[in-house]
Short mmCIF file of C-alpha atoms and ligand atoms in Angstrom, two decimals:
data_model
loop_
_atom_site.label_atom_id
_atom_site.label_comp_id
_atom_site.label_asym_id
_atom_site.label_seq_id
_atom_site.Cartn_x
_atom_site.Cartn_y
_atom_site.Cartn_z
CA UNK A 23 5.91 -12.56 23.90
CA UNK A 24 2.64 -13.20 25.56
CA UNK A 25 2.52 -9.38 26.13
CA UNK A 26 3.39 -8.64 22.89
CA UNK A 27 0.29 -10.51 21.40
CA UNK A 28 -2.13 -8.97 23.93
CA UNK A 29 -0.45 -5.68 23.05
CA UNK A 30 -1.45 -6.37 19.14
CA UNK A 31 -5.54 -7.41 19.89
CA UNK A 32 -5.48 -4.39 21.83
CA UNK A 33 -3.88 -2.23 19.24
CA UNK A 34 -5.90 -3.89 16.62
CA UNK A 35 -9.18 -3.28 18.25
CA UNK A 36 -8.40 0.31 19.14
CA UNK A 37 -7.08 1.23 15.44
CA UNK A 38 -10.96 -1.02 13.86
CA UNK A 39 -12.76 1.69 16.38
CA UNK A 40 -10.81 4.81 15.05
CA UNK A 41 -11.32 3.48 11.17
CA UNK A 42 -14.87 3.02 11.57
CA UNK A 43 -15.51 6.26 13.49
CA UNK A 44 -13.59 7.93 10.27
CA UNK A 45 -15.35 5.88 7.66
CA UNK A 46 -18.97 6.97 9.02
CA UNK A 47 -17.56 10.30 9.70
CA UNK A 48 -16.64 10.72 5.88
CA UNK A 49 -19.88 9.19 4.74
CA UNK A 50 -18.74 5.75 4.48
CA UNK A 51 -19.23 2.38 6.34
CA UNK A 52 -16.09 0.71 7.83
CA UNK A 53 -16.16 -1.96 5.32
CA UNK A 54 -15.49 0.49 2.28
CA UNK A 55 -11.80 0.74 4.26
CA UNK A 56 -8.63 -1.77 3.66
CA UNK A 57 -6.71 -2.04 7.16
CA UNK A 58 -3.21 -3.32 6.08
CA UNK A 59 -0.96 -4.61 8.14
CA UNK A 60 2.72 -3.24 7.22
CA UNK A 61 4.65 -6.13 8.79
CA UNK A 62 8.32 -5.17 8.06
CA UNK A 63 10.44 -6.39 11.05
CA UNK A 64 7.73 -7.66 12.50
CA UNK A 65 8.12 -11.34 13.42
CA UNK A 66 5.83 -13.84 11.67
CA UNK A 67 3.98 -14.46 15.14
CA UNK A 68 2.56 -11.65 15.51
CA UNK A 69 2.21 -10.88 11.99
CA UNK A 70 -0.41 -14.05 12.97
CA UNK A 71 -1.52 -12.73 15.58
CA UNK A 72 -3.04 -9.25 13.40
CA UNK A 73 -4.58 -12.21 10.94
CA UNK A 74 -6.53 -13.73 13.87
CA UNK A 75 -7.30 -10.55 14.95
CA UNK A 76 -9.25 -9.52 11.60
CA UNK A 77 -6.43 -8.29 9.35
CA UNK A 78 -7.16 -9.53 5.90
CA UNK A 79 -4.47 -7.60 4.13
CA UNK A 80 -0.22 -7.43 4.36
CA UNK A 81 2.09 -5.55 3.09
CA UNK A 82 5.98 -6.07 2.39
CA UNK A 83 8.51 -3.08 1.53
CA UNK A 84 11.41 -5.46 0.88
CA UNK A 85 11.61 -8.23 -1.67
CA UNK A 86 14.28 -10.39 0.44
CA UNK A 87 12.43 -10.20 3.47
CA UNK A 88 8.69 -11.35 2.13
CA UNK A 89 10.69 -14.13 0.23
CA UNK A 90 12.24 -15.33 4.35
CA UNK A 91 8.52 -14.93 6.02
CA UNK A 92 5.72 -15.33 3.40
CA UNK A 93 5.93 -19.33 4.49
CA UNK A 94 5.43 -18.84 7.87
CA UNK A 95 2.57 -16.53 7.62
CA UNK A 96 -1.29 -18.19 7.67
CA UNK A 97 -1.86 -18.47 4.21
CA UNK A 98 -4.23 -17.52 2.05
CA UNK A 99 -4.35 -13.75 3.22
CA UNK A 100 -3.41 -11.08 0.55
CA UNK A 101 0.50 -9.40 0.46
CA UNK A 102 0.23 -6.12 -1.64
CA UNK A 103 3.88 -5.25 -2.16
CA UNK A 104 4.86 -1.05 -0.66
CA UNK A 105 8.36 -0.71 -0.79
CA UNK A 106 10.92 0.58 -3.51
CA UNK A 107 11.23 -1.93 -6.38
CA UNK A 108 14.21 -2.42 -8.46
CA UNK A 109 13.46 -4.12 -11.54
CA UNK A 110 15.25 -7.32 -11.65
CA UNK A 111 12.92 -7.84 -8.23
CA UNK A 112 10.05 -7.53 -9.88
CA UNK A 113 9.95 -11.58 -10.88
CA UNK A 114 9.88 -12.36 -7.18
CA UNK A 115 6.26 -11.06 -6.41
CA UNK A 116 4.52 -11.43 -10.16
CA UNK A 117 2.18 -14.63 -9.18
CA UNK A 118 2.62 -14.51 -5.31
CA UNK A 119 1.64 -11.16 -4.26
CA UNK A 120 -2.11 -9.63 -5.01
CA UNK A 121 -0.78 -5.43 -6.11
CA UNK A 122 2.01 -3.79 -6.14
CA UNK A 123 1.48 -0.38 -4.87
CA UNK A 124 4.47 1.70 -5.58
CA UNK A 125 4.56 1.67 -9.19
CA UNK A 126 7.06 4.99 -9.66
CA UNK A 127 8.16 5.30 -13.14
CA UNK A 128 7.89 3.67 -16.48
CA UNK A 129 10.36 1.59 -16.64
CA UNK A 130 9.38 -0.22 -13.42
CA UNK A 131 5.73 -0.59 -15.27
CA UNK A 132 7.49 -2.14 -18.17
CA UNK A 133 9.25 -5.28 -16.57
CA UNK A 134 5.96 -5.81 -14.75
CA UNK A 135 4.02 -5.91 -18.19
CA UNK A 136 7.21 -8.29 -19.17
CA UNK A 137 6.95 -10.46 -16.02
CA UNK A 138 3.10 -10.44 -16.10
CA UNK A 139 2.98 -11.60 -20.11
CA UNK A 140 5.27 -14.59 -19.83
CA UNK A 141 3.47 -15.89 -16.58
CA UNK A 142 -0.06 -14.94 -18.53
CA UNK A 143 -1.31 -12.51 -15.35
CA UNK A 144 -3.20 -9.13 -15.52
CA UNK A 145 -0.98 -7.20 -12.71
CA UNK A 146 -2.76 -4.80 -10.61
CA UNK A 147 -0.87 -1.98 -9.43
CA UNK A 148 -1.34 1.34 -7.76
CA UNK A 149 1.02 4.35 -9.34
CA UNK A 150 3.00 6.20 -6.46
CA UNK A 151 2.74 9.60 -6.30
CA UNK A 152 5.31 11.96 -4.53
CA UNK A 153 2.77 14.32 -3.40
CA UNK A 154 4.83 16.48 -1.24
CA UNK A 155 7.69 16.97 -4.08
CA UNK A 156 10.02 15.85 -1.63
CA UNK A 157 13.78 13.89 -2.43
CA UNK A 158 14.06 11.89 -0.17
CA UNK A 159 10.78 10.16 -1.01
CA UNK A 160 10.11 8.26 -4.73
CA UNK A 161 6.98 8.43 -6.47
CA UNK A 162 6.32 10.40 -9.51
CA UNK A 163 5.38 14.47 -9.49
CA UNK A 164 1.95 15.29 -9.55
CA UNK A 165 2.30 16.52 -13.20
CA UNK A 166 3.51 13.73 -14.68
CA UNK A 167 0.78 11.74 -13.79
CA UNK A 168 -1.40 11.57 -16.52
CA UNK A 169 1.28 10.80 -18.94
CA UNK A 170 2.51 8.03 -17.09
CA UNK A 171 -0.66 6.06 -16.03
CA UNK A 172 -1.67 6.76 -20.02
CA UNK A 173 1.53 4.99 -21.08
CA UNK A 174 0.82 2.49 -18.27
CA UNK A 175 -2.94 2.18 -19.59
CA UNK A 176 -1.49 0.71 -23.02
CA UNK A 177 -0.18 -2.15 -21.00
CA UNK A 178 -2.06 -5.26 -21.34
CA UNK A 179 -0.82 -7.12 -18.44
CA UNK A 180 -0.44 -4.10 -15.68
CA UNK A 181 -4.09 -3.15 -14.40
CA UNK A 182 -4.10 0.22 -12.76
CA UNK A 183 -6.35 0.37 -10.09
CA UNK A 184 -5.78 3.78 -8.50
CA UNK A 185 -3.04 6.00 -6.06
CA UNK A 186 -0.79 5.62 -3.43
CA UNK A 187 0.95 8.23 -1.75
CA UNK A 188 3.34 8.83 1.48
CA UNK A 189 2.66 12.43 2.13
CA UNK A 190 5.28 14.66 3.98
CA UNK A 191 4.64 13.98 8.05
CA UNK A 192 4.96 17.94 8.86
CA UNK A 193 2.68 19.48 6.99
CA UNK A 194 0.40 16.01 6.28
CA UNK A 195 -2.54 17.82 6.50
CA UNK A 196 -2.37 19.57 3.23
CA UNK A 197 -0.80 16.53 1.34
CA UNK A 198 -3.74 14.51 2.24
CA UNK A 199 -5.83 17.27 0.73
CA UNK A 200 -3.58 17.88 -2.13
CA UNK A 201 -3.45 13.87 -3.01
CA UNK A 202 -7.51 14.05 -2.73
CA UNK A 203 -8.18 16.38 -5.12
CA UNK A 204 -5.30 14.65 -7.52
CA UNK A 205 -6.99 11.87 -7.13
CA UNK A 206 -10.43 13.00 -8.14
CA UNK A 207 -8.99 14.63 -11.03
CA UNK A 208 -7.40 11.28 -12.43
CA UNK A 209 -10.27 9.78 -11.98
CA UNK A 210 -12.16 12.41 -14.07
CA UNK A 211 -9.64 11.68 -17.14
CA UNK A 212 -11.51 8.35 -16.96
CA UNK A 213 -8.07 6.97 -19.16
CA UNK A 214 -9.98 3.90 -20.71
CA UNK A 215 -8.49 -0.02 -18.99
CA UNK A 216 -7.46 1.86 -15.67
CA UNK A 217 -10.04 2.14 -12.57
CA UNK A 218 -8.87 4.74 -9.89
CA UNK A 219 -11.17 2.89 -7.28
CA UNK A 220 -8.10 2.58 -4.95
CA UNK A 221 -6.79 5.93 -2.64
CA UNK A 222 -3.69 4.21 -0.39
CA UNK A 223 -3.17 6.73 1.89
CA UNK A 224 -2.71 6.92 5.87
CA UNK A 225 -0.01 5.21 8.00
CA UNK A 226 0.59 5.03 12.25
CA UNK A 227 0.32 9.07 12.65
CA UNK A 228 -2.26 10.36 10.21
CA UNK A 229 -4.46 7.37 8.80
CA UNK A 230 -8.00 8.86 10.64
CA UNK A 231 -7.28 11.78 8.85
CA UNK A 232 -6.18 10.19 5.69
CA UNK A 233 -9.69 8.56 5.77
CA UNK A 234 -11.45 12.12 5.98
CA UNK A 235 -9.52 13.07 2.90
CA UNK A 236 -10.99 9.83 0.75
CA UNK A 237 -8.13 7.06 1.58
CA UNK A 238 -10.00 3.72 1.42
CA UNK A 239 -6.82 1.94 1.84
CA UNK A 240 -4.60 2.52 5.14
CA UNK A 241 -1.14 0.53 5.56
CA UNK A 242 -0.56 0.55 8.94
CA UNK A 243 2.94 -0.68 10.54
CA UNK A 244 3.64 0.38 14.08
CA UNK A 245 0.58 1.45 15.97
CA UNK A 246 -0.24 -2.10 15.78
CA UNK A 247 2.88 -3.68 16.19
CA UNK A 248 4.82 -1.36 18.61
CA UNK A 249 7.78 0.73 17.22
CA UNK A 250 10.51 -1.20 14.75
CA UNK A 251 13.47 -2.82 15.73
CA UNK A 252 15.62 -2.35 12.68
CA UNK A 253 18.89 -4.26 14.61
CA UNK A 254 17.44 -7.86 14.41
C1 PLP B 304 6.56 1.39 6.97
C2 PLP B 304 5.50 1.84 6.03
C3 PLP B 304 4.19 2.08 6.46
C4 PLP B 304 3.76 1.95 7.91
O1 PLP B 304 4.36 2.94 8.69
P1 PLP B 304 3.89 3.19 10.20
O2 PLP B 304 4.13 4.64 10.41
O3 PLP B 304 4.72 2.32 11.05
O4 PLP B 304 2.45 2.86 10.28
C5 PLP B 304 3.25 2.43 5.52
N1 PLP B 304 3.56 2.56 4.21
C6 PLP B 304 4.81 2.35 3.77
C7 PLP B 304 5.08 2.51 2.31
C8 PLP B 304 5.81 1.99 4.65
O5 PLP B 304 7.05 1.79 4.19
#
């Protein structure tokens, strides 16, 4: 375990180097970029350990499993929520966690606006886009973007605040590019009650470049916690 914690300062430190050399590569300072640390199966320890470290942002893909750790983590520190969202989940995180990022369809918008009324919140949320059109992958197509975050502009309690996107690992390099210039275009609608200040993009294997191509918020999982042990 001792290892383990030396192994995450060292990780951490290495990935804050690489973000900043990317930031004031693309004309930015290393503040301007959200490290987030994606902590799923990642014991709370070390999940501490990344907070001492510097990491002022989590994120959770499962509902169950930020429900069994969110106690044991330092408080006060910021969960966005990443993962697939079924509806009835939604009540879980309204009030506890700060966004939820993977906002795929309307209907998921909807119970959110639901949720978010009765408990008298303004959700933020990012809308997921499946940028490389693939299956296996949720998020909505490209084109159906500005119909949804319209509909989702109408919403008095879900606050859009911009894009996140998992782009296809092969050919990321083109995604990254393609989800740029998507993203500059939805910003250009400039749908009134939405901001699009908020690129997610960038995990383990592609977040310097992500950074290059205008993601200001990278969720990294293991390149600073070593690789996943699904079993435990
Ligand atoms: C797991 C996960 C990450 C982090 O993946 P790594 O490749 O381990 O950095 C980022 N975003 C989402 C949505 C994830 O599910």
């Amino acid at each position: 375990m001792e290892n383990n914690l030396r192994q995450v300062q060292e990780n951490y430190a290495r990935i804050q180097d690489a973000i900043a050399e990317a930031a004031v590569k693309s004309g930015r300072t290393p503040e301007d970029i959200s490290f987030m640390a994606v902590t799923k199966t990642v014991a709370p320890e070390l999940v501490n350990t990344a907070i001492d470290c510097g990491i002022r942002l989590l994120g959770e893909n499962r509902v169950q499993e930020y429900q069994s750790k969110k106690e044991a983590y330092r408080q006060g520190i910021p969960v966005d929520f990443i993962g697939t969202l079924q509806s009835n989940k939604v009540k879980y995180l309204i009030g506890n966690i700060r966004m939820i990022q993977s906002v795929n369809k309307l209907s998921l918008a909807q119970e959110i606006e639901r949720v978010a009324a009765k408990q008298n919140i303004r959700q933020d949320i990012l809308l997921e886009v499946n940028i490389g059109g693939e299956d296996s992958k949720s998020g909505t197509a490209p084109e159906y973007l500005p119909e949804l975050l319209e509909q989702v502009s109408q919403m008095p309690h879900v606050h859009v605040c911009g894009l996140m996107t998992i782009p296809p690992p092969s050919e990321s390099t083109r995604f990254l590019e393609a989800m740029q210039e998507l993203f500059l275009k939805t910003k250009d609608l400039q749908i009134p009650d939405t901001d699009m200040n908020i690129l997610s993009m960038g995990m383990s294997d592609d977040y310097a470049q992500a950074i290059q191509y205008g993601s200001n918020l990278v969720r990294i999982g293991s390149a600073l916690f070593g690789a996943r042990n699904y079993q435990k």
